[in-house]
Amino acid sequence: MSDVDRSSALTAALSDVLGGATIAGLQRLSGGASRETWKFVADGRALILQRQREGDVRDMGVEAAVLRAARIGGVAVPELIATSADEPLESGLQNPVGAAFMILGHVDGETIARKILRDDTYAVARQRLTADCAMALGRLHAIDPAAAPGLPAIDQVEQYRAVLDTLDQPHPTFELAFRWLEAHRTEPGPMRIVHGDFRLGNLMVGPDGLRAVLDWELAHIGDPLEDLGWLCVRAWRFGSAKPVAGVGEYDELIEAYREASCAAVDVEAVRWWEVLGTLKWGIMCIIQLQAHQSGASRSHELAAIGRRVCETEYDLFLALEGRW
Amino acid sequence: MIPHDAPSAQEMLAAVREWMENDVLASTEGRLNFHTRVAINVLAMVERELELGPEQAAAHAERLAALGFEDDRALAAAIRSGAIDDDPTLAVQVRAEVLASVIDKLRVANPKYLSDGRG
């Protein structure tokens, strides 16, 4: 099928799923390794389609349940309009969109970190963003995990060590960091729903602040401080000197999160998760490179990310200086 | 001794990079402009690797030899086994040697990272 045929087939399928709505302006936004994102208008309303790629084994129904639970819990998220799991189809019958999918309400705003961190339009947003993030996370972590059954609950140190081994690119720095993480584990917090990739790039930001938390595909059950530590990883400061998402200080985040969640937070525990997050990003850089090397997604951008591993190694040495 | 005529590999890379910086960047926007920037960075990285690579390879081999390991794989395995932690003097030495190699990698991949925004 040509791209035009594919688009018109998808337009017809979307109309089918949305009760015969008139579909216009179907436009592909991005193609990640695991899913494609499309923007379109249905009966005058701007919507987003997220469609899973072949080979991705994650259950989108679980992610949809997390989105619903987050919305009920007061976290700003896009509205869930329809999913491939809504009406169980008879065995062997394909859903019309052709893969697991979610249709979401479109939220206006900006996701590109460099614009949010530098453009005058977001000057007020930058002042509010740390508190907005803390509020969103506080509300997310207050949700009863039973609201979204089926989320994985895997120890992150064990999980990423196993992932690193499958990549077959041993790094002495990573092993030093794993040893440190194991020797300095913090008291585990209560097991809650964590977003798993809460950072600029996955946050829809308007001039007024945080508008919606996007990209829930890495949500899982874990220690809530994982989300706080990840938000402070140096890669997610995008060149800014401020540790929290490039806009805030540790104290601001911890104080705002304490207010939102009524939970006291130990800054050292957040830093432990930041070290783990830095290590995770280093391993993810290798995964992105291998998406290029395997031919799954040939791209000089992905290839170049492989050479960012040493940035995360350097960050690990800085973070652990004087703490070995 | 290589049989090739001038220009050198480095000179050819520099010529392409300069063309991209001077002409291509100015006539592209959006995604293509971004991917041009990425390509310029990649070429500049390869230029630095051609310049620094040989001396860095020798230094890396010396560091591994000083620690008694054949390669990074063997060193990584020893760290994971806990054998390094058992000897505090060795642990300090290992961290210093590993950091030196990380800094060498950054000198090729992204030299600015060594000085940027470090408080």
Tab-separated table of C-alpha atoms in Angstrom:
chain	number	residue	atom	x	y	z
A	1	MET	CA	0.000	0.000	0.000
A	2	SER	CA	1.204	3.506	-0.743
A	3	ASP	CA	1.319	6.125	2.025
A	4	VAL	CA	-1.793	7.757	0.555
A	5	ASP	CA	-3.704	4.444	0.532
A	6	ARG	CA	-2.540	3.736	4.062
A	7	SER	CA	-3.758	7.157	5.213
A	8	SER	CA	-7.167	6.792	3.591
A	9	ALA	CA	-7.577	3.279	5.033
A	10	LEU	CA	-6.709	4.665	8.466
A	11	THR	CA	-9.128	7.567	8.019
A	12	ALA	CA	-11.941	5.110	7.252
A	13	ALA	CA	-10.994	2.915	10.237
A	14	LEU	CA	-10.955	5.906	12.608
A	15	SER	CA	-14.387	6.979	11.413
A	16	ASP	CA	-15.598	3.435	12.049
A	17	VAL	CA	-14.200	3.383	15.607
A	18	LEU	CA	-15.624	6.850	16.370
A	19	GLY	CA	-19.205	6.029	15.363
A	20	GLY	CA	-19.071	7.391	11.829
A	21	ALA	CA	-17.437	10.732	12.710
A	22	THR	CA	-16.078	12.856	9.846
A	23	ILE	CA	-12.271	12.561	9.922
A	24	ALA	CA	-10.032	15.309	8.544
A	25	GLY	CA	-6.371	16.357	8.538
A	26	LEU	CA	-4.811	13.007	9.402
A	27	GLN	CA	-1.114	13.700	9.965
A	28	ARG	CA	1.678	11.507	11.301
A	29	LEU	CA	3.538	13.209	14.161
A	30	SER	CA	6.275	10.794	15.139
A	31	GLY	CA	7.327	7.224	14.960
A	32	GLY	CA	8.940	5.858	18.080
A	33	ALA	CA	10.395	2.389	18.243
A	34	SER	CA	7.274	0.914	19.803
A	35	ARG	CA	4.401	3.061	18.500
A	36	GLU	CA	3.315	5.691	15.989
A	37	THR	CA	1.488	8.895	16.861
A	38	TRP	CA	-1.025	10.567	14.525
A	39	LYS	CA	-2.983	13.783	14.850
A	40	PHE	CA	-6.421	14.242	13.260
A	41	VAL	CA	-9.744	16.039	13.608
A	42	ALA	CA	-13.009	14.121	14.203
A	43	ASP	CA	-16.224	16.131	13.813
A	44	GLY	CA	-14.250	19.301	14.516
A	45	ARG	CA	-12.395	18.023	17.591
A	46	ALA	CA	-8.604	17.595	17.558
A	47	LEU	CA	-7.591	14.087	18.609
A	48	ILE	CA	-4.455	11.949	18.841
A	49	LEU	CA	-4.080	8.332	17.763
A	50	GLN	CA	-1.355	6.210	19.331
A	51	ARG	CA	-0.939	2.951	17.491
A	52	GLN	CA	1.300	0.128	18.622
A	53	ARG	CA	3.863	-1.309	16.250
A	54	GLU	CA	4.130	-4.982	15.480
A	55	GLY	CA	6.436	-6.727	17.916
A	56	ASP	CA	5.680	-4.512	20.907
A	57	VAL	CA	4.261	-6.904	23.445
A	58	ARG	CA	3.034	-4.371	26.006
A	59	ASP	CA	-0.688	-4.430	26.710
A	60	MET	CA	-2.095	-1.012	25.798
A	61	GLY	CA	-5.188	-1.857	27.863
A	62	VAL	CA	-3.036	-1.580	30.999
A	63	GLU	CA	-1.779	1.844	29.917
A	64	ALA	CA	-5.360	2.923	29.208
A	65	ALA	CA	-6.358	1.856	32.731
A	66	VAL	CA	-3.495	3.936	34.157
A	67	LEU	CA	-4.636	6.966	32.155
A	68	ARG	CA	-8.193	6.569	33.444
A	69	ALA	CA	-7.003	6.158	37.031
A	70	ALA	CA	-4.692	9.173	36.738
A	71	ARG	CA	-7.504	11.328	35.406
A	72	ILE	CA	-9.822	10.292	38.235
A	73	GLY	CA	-6.965	10.958	40.674
A	74	GLY	CA	-6.704	14.555	39.480
A	75	VAL	CA	-3.532	14.243	37.398
A	76	ALA	CA	-3.682	16.377	34.245
A	77	VAL	CA	-3.724	13.836	31.397
A	78	PRO	CA	-5.259	13.730	27.923
A	79	GLU	CA	-8.826	12.460	27.830
A	80	LEU	CA	-9.113	8.841	26.724
A	81	ILE	CA	-11.670	8.692	23.911
A	82	ALA	CA	-11.426	5.084	22.709
A	83	THR	CA	-9.063	2.105	22.827
A	84	SER	CA	-8.689	-1.170	20.966
A	85	ALA	CA	-9.638	-2.916	24.202
A	86	ASP	CA	-13.040	-1.222	24.571
A	87	GLU	CA	-15.032	-3.851	22.707
A	88	PRO	CA	-13.533	-7.322	22.779
A	89	LEU	CA	-13.523	-8.560	19.211
A	90	GLU	CA	-14.388	-12.075	18.191
A	91	SER	CA	-11.353	-14.254	17.894
A	92	GLY	CA	-9.495	-13.745	14.630
A	93	LEU	CA	-11.286	-10.506	13.838
A	94	GLN	CA	-8.953	-7.503	13.515
A	95	ASN	CA	-9.942	-4.184	15.007
A	96	PRO	CA	-10.404	-1.699	12.158
A	97	VAL	CA	-7.336	0.376	13.068
A	98	GLY	CA	-5.199	-2.737	12.589
A	99	ALA	CA	-3.125	-2.724	15.792
A	100	ALA	CA	-3.575	-2.001	19.483
A	101	PHE	CA	-4.422	1.686	19.750
A	102	MET	CA	-5.619	4.533	21.948
A	103	ILE	CA	-7.453	7.652	20.798
A	104	LEU	CA	-6.824	10.632	23.078
A	105	GLY	CA	-7.975	14.222	23.271
A	106	HIS	CA	-5.381	16.621	21.862
A	107	VAL	CA	-3.883	19.029	24.410
A	108	ASP	CA	-2.438	22.313	23.131
A	109	GLY	CA	1.044	23.279	24.223
A	110	GLU	CA	4.739	22.545	23.792
A	111	THR	CA	6.715	19.379	24.534
A	112	ILE	CA	10.114	20.395	23.123
A	113	ALA	CA	12.376	20.890	26.127
A	114	ARG	CA	14.684	23.510	24.617
A	115	LYS	CA	11.743	25.763	23.778
A	116	ILE	CA	10.185	25.364	27.223
A	117	LEU	CA	13.553	26.150	28.858
A	118	ARG	CA	14.514	29.115	26.662
A	119	ASP	CA	11.536	30.836	24.971
A	120	ASP	CA	10.043	33.953	26.601
A	121	THR	CA	6.570	32.445	26.049
A	122	TYR	CA	7.297	29.965	28.851
A	123	ALA	CA	8.883	32.349	31.386
A	124	VAL	CA	5.909	32.052	33.769
A	125	ALA	CA	5.584	28.320	33.102
A	126	ARG	CA	9.236	27.827	34.110
A	127	GLN	CA	8.560	29.441	37.487
A	128	ARG	CA	5.556	27.189	38.120
A	129	LEU	CA	6.764	23.944	36.588
A	130	THR	CA	8.559	22.471	39.617
A	131	ALA	CA	5.450	22.900	41.778
A	132	ASP	CA	3.187	21.680	38.965
A	133	CYS	CA	5.308	18.543	38.531
A	134	ALA	CA	5.368	17.893	42.271
A	135	MET	CA	1.576	18.262	42.402
A	136	ALA	CA	1.044	15.888	39.469
A	137	LEU	CA	3.383	13.308	40.990
A	138	GLY	CA	1.858	13.681	44.462
A	139	ARG	CA	-1.590	12.984	43.038
A	140	LEU	CA	-0.371	10.090	40.888
A	141	HIS	CA	1.365	8.449	43.844
A	142	ALA	CA	-1.765	8.774	45.989
A	143	ILE	CA	-3.760	6.514	43.645
A	144	ASP	CA	-4.507	2.993	44.846
A	145	PRO	CA	-2.395	0.720	42.589
A	146	ALA	CA	-5.374	-1.666	42.403
A	147	ALA	CA	-6.975	0.894	40.047
A	148	ALA	CA	-4.642	-0.250	37.262
A	149	PRO	CA	-4.072	-3.987	37.490
A	150	GLY	CA	-1.441	-5.637	35.342
A	151	LEU	CA	1.367	-3.107	35.831
A	152	PRO	CA	4.795	-4.722	36.177
A	153	ALA	CA	6.551	-4.469	39.553
A	154	ILE	CA	10.195	-5.314	38.905
A	155	ASP	CA	13.190	-4.207	40.956
A	156	GLN	CA	14.786	-1.519	38.775
A	157	VAL	CA	18.389	-2.428	39.615
A	158	GLU	CA	17.814	-6.065	38.690
A	159	GLN	CA	15.798	-5.152	35.598
A	160	TYR	CA	18.395	-2.817	34.115
A	161	ARG	CA	21.307	-5.090	34.935
A	162	ALA	CA	19.516	-7.818	32.966
A	163	VAL	CA	18.836	-5.388	30.104
A	164	LEU	CA	22.508	-4.328	30.031
A	165	ASP	CA	23.590	-7.961	29.799
A	166	THR	CA	21.353	-8.596	26.774
A	167	LEU	CA	23.029	-5.600	25.025
A	168	ASP	CA	26.456	-7.238	25.439
A	169	GLN	CA	28.349	-3.950	25.858
A	170	PRO	CA	29.966	-4.151	29.295
A	171	HIS	CA	31.005	-0.811	30.824
A	172	PRO	CA	33.209	-0.651	33.940
A	173	THR	CA	31.517	2.629	35.001
A	174	PHE	CA	28.086	1.004	34.912
A	175	GLU	CA	29.340	-1.862	37.083
A	176	LEU	CA	30.824	0.621	39.598
A	177	ALA	CA	27.456	2.384	39.720
A	178	PHE	CA	25.516	-0.884	40.146
A	179	ARG	CA	27.802	-1.828	43.066
A	180	TRP	CA	27.229	1.573	44.674
A	181	LEU	CA	23.453	1.391	44.173
A	182	GLU	CA	23.304	-2.036	45.801
A	183	ALA	CA	25.445	-0.976	48.753
A	184	HIS	CA	23.435	2.216	49.364
A	185	ARG	CA	19.852	1.109	48.807
A	186	THR	CA	17.390	3.324	50.629
A	187	GLU	CA	14.468	2.160	52.719
A	188	PRO	CA	11.902	1.125	50.134
A	189	GLY	CA	8.917	3.437	50.056
A	190	PRO	CA	5.315	2.293	49.626
A	191	MET	CA	4.725	0.583	46.287
A	192	ARG	CA	2.706	2.944	44.096
A	193	ILE	CA	1.950	3.612	40.437
A	194	VAL	CA	4.947	5.462	38.992
A	195	HIS	CA	4.953	7.108	35.576
A	196	GLY	CA	8.401	5.795	34.702
A	197	ASP	CA	9.390	8.536	32.208
A	198	PHE	CA	8.305	11.784	33.883
A	199	ARG	CA	10.466	14.538	32.317
A	200	LEU	CA	10.413	17.381	29.776
A	201	GLY	CA	9.608	15.889	26.399
A	202	ASN	CA	6.770	13.863	27.915
A	203	LEU	CA	5.055	16.857	29.532
A	204	MET	CA	2.686	19.143	27.611
A	205	VAL	CA	3.481	22.649	28.832
A	206	GLY	CA	1.591	25.858	28.109
A	207	PRO	CA	2.546	29.449	28.948
A	208	ASP	CA	0.636	28.902	32.213
A	209	GLY	CA	2.499	25.746	33.268
A	210	LEU	CA	1.965	21.977	33.115
A	211	ARG	CA	-1.086	21.052	31.045
A	212	ALA	CA	-0.859	17.296	30.659
A	213	VAL	CA	1.364	14.355	31.499
A	214	LEU	CA	1.898	12.234	28.364
A	215	ASP	CA	3.530	8.950	27.374
A	216	TRP	CA	2.531	6.487	30.064
A	217	GLU	CA	3.945	3.429	28.332
A	218	LEU	CA	6.677	2.892	30.960
A	219	ALA	CA	4.276	3.155	33.948
A	220	HIS	CA	4.853	0.461	36.551
A	221	ILE	CA	4.573	-0.273	40.249
A	222	GLY	CA	7.506	1.015	42.269
A	223	ASP	CA	8.924	3.470	44.782
A	224	PRO	CA	7.386	6.927	44.150
A	225	LEU	CA	10.796	8.567	44.561
A	226	GLU	CA	11.819	6.943	41.270
A	227	ASP	CA	9.770	9.587	39.434
A	228	LEU	CA	11.394	12.424	41.432
A	229	GLY	CA	14.923	11.135	40.859
A	230	TRP	CA	14.326	10.643	37.105
A	231	LEU	CA	13.093	14.237	36.824
A	232	CYS	CA	16.506	15.376	38.164
A	233	VAL	CA	18.721	13.309	35.832
A	234	ARG	CA	21.189	15.613	34.089
A	235	ALA	CA	20.113	14.585	30.576
A	236	TRP	CA	16.617	15.944	31.362
A	237	ARG	CA	17.996	19.382	32.267
A	238	PHE	CA	18.787	19.866	28.559
A	239	GLY	CA	21.801	22.048	29.248
A	240	SER	CA	20.273	24.125	32.057
A	241	ALA	CA	22.140	24.399	35.374
A	242	LYS	CA	19.023	23.801	37.497
A	243	PRO	CA	18.672	20.201	38.648
A	244	VAL	CA	14.887	19.686	38.558
A	245	ALA	CA	13.835	19.416	34.883
A	246	GLY	CA	16.190	22.325	34.181
A	247	VAL	CA	13.837	24.722	36.014
A	248	GLY	CA	13.978	24.090	39.768
A	249	GLU	CA	16.111	23.274	42.810
A	250	TYR	CA	16.001	20.044	44.824
A	251	ASP	CA	14.566	21.838	47.895
A	252	GLU	CA	11.711	23.313	45.856
A	253	LEU	CA	10.771	19.912	44.431
A	254	ILE	CA	10.923	18.155	47.766
A	255	GLU	CA	8.963	20.851	49.600
A	256	ALA	CA	6.268	21.021	46.902
A	257	TYR	CA	6.027	17.218	46.775
A	258	ARG	CA	5.737	17.085	50.573
A	259	GLU	CA	2.841	19.546	50.403
A	260	ALA	CA	1.150	17.616	47.588
A	261	SER	CA	1.589	14.133	49.028
A	262	CYS	CA	1.926	14.748	52.802
A	263	ALA	CA	4.971	12.472	52.575
A	264	ALA	CA	8.352	13.551	53.944
A	265	VAL	CA	11.083	12.940	51.385
A	266	ASP	CA	14.743	12.285	52.082
A	267	VAL	CA	16.877	14.173	49.553
A	268	GLU	CA	19.498	11.410	49.721
A	269	ALA	CA	16.858	8.901	48.614
A	270	VAL	CA	15.962	11.132	45.653
A	271	ARG	CA	19.663	11.336	44.772
A	272	TRP	CA	19.915	7.510	44.902
A	273	TRP	CA	17.112	7.340	42.334
A	274	GLU	CA	18.822	10.053	40.288
A	275	VAL	CA	21.972	7.899	40.159
A	276	LEU	CA	19.882	4.909	39.073
A	277	GLY	CA	18.137	7.128	36.508
A	278	THR	CA	21.473	8.311	35.117
A	279	LEU	CA	22.577	4.692	34.766
A	280	LYS	CA	19.254	3.787	33.112
A	281	TRP	CA	19.634	6.599	30.579
A	282	GLY	CA	23.141	5.368	29.765
A	283	ILE	CA	21.758	1.890	29.080
A	284	MET	CA	18.890	3.380	27.052
A	285	CYS	CA	21.437	5.214	24.877
A	286	ILE	CA	22.884	1.821	23.900
A	287	ILE	CA	19.357	0.527	23.186
A	288	GLN	CA	18.718	3.491	20.867
A	289	LEU	CA	21.995	2.907	19.054
A	290	GLN	CA	21.077	-0.751	18.562
A	291	ALA	CA	17.715	0.236	17.015
A	292	HIS	CA	19.880	1.826	14.323
A	293	GLN	CA	22.442	-0.974	14.115
A	294	SER	CA	19.804	-3.715	13.855
A	295	GLY	CA	18.177	-1.931	10.935
A	296	ALA	CA	14.903	-1.501	12.844
A	297	SER	CA	15.238	2.273	12.447
A	298	ARG	CA	18.281	3.457	10.449
A	299	SER	CA	19.136	6.978	11.656
A	300	HIS	CA	22.321	8.986	12.196
A	301	GLU	CA	20.551	10.600	15.160
A	302	LEU	CA	20.105	7.219	16.886
A	303	ALA	CA	23.679	6.258	15.963
A	304	ALA	CA	25.013	9.463	17.565
A	305	ILE	CA	23.096	8.748	20.784
A	306	GLY	CA	25.410	5.759	21.247
A	307	ARG	CA	28.249	8.237	21.792
A	308	ARG	CA	26.293	9.906	24.606
A	309	VAL	CA	26.959	6.934	26.901
A	310	CYS	CA	30.150	8.615	28.145
A	311	GLU	CA	28.107	11.672	29.230
A	312	THR	CA	26.130	9.462	31.592
A	313	GLU	CA	29.326	7.765	32.779
A	314	TYR	CA	30.826	11.177	33.578
A	315	ASP	CA	27.614	12.177	35.382
A	316	LEU	CA	27.816	9.008	37.461
A	317	PHE	CA	31.366	9.876	38.539
A	318	LEU	CA	30.308	13.421	39.460
A	319	ALA	CA	27.223	12.252	41.352
A	320	LEU	CA	29.207	9.667	43.306
A	321	GLU	CA	32.292	11.814	44.002
A	322	GLY	CA	32.989	11.618	47.721
A	323	ARG	CA	30.195	9.075	48.232
A	324	TRP	CA	31.860	5.793	47.201
B	1	MET	CA	52.175	4.961	5.026
B	2	ILE	CA	48.946	5.355	3.058
B	3	PRO	CA	48.909	5.465	-0.755
B	4	HIS	CA	46.192	8.113	-1.000
B	5	ASP	CA	46.548	11.541	-2.483
B	6	ALA	CA	45.576	14.683	-0.634
B	7	PRO	CA	43.169	15.616	0.875
B	8	SER	CA	43.437	13.544	4.037
B	9	ALA	CA	40.369	11.878	5.546
B	10	GLN	CA	40.224	14.681	8.125
B	11	GLU	CA	40.404	17.382	5.467
B	12	MET	CA	37.559	15.780	3.511
B	13	LEU	CA	35.378	15.516	6.604
B	14	ALA	CA	36.108	19.139	7.490
B	15	ALA	CA	35.202	20.263	3.955
B	16	VAL	CA	31.817	18.515	4.104
B	17	ARG	CA	31.159	19.756	7.635
B	18	GLU	CA	31.954	23.362	6.686
B	19	TRP	CA	29.608	23.144	3.686
B	20	MET	CA	26.830	21.862	5.935
B	21	GLU	CA	27.475	24.615	8.488
B	22	ASN	CA	27.669	27.422	5.947
B	23	ASP	CA	25.105	26.422	3.301
B	24	VAL	CA	22.815	23.602	4.404
B	25	LEU	CA	21.929	24.971	7.856
B	26	ALA	CA	20.898	28.322	6.407
B	27	SER	CA	18.579	26.765	3.830
B	28	THR	CA	16.787	24.237	6.053
B	29	GLU	CA	14.336	24.489	8.889
B	30	GLY	CA	12.476	22.302	11.358
B	31	ARG	CA	13.300	18.611	11.411
B	32	LEU	CA	15.750	18.766	8.504
B	33	ASN	CA	17.632	21.631	10.149
B	34	PHE	CA	17.826	19.658	13.406
B	35	HIS	CA	19.079	16.551	11.616
B	36	THR	CA	21.676	18.685	9.809
B	37	ARG	CA	22.962	19.887	13.187
B	38	VAL	CA	23.177	16.281	14.350
B	39	ALA	CA	25.111	15.369	11.191
B	40	ILE	CA	27.546	18.283	11.723
B	41	ASN	CA	28.149	17.074	15.274
B	42	VAL	CA	28.783	13.540	14.035
B	43	LEU	CA	31.353	14.718	11.457
B	44	ALA	CA	33.108	16.906	14.028
B	45	MET	CA	33.226	13.911	16.377
B	46	VAL	CA	34.848	11.720	13.734
B	47	GLU	CA	37.394	14.482	13.022
B	48	ARG	CA	38.320	14.566	16.713
B	49	GLU	CA	38.525	10.775	16.837
B	50	LEU	CA	40.899	10.718	13.866
B	51	GLU	CA	43.087	13.264	15.631
B	52	LEU	CA	43.029	11.860	19.189
B	53	GLY	CA	42.180	8.194	18.553
B	54	PRO	CA	45.681	6.668	18.297
B	55	GLU	CA	47.078	8.284	21.461
B	56	GLN	CA	43.820	7.508	23.343
B	57	ALA	CA	43.957	3.849	22.311
B	58	ALA	CA	47.505	3.565	23.648
B	59	ALA	CA	46.602	5.322	26.906
B	60	HIS	CA	43.526	3.113	27.402
B	61	ALA	CA	45.576	-0.050	26.839
B	62	GLU	CA	48.196	1.186	29.340
B	63	ARG	CA	45.565	1.896	31.972
B	64	LEU	CA	44.019	-1.574	31.578
B	65	ALA	CA	47.464	-3.173	31.719
B	66	ALA	CA	48.315	-1.250	34.899
B	67	LEU	CA	45.202	-2.717	36.503
B	68	GLY	CA	45.978	-6.173	35.134
B	69	PHE	CA	43.030	-6.552	32.770
B	70	GLU	CA	42.938	-7.400	29.110
B	71	ASP	CA	39.915	-5.284	28.183
B	72	ASP	CA	36.875	-3.410	29.527
B	73	ARG	CA	34.847	-6.626	29.513
B	74	ALA	CA	37.239	-8.326	31.944
B	75	LEU	CA	37.431	-5.224	34.146
B	76	ALA	CA	33.623	-4.893	34.209
B	77	ALA	CA	33.288	-8.554	35.202
B	78	ALA	CA	35.833	-8.133	38.024
B	79	ILE	CA	33.966	-5.079	39.360
B	80	ARG	CA	30.670	-6.973	39.291
B	81	SER	CA	32.200	-9.952	41.113
B	82	GLY	CA	33.078	-7.707	44.074
B	83	ALA	CA	36.798	-8.536	43.775
B	84	ILE	CA	37.713	-4.851	43.387
B	85	ASP	CA	35.796	-3.692	46.458
B	86	ASP	CA	37.714	-6.173	48.621
B	87	ASP	CA	40.881	-4.106	48.103
B	88	PRO	CA	40.245	-0.402	48.914
B	89	THR	CA	43.537	0.735	47.356
B	90	LEU	CA	42.743	-1.097	44.136
B	91	ALA	CA	39.174	0.295	44.172
B	92	VAL	CA	40.502	3.865	44.250
B	93	GLN	CA	42.937	3.083	41.440
B	94	VAL	CA	40.230	1.415	39.324
B	95	ARG	CA	37.902	4.408	39.669
B	96	ALA	CA	40.705	6.812	38.698
B	97	GLU	CA	41.657	4.789	35.602
B	98	VAL	CA	38.040	4.283	34.503
B	99	LEU	CA	37.326	8.008	34.928
B	100	ALA	CA	40.407	8.872	32.846
B	101	SER	CA	39.070	6.754	29.984
B	102	VAL	CA	35.588	8.297	30.323
B	103	ILE	CA	37.156	11.761	30.045
B	104	ASP	CA	39.039	10.639	26.908
B	105	LYS	CA	35.742	9.431	25.403
B	106	LEU	CA	34.156	12.816	26.142
B	107	ARG	CA	37.103	14.650	24.558
B	108	VAL	CA	35.994	13.001	21.315
B	109	ALA	CA	32.220	12.702	21.766
B	110	ASN	CA	31.413	16.041	23.398
B	111	PRO	CA	34.336	18.073	24.811
B	112	LYS	CA	32.017	20.887	25.953
B	113	TYR	CA	30.377	18.473	28.377
B	114	LEU	CA	33.526	18.514	30.508
B	115	SER	CA	33.134	22.220	31.290
B	116	ASP	CA	29.411	22.982	30.767
B	117	GLY	CA	27.363	24.099	33.747
B	118	ARG	CA	29.507	22.364	36.321
B	119	GLY	CA	29.095	24.069	39.703
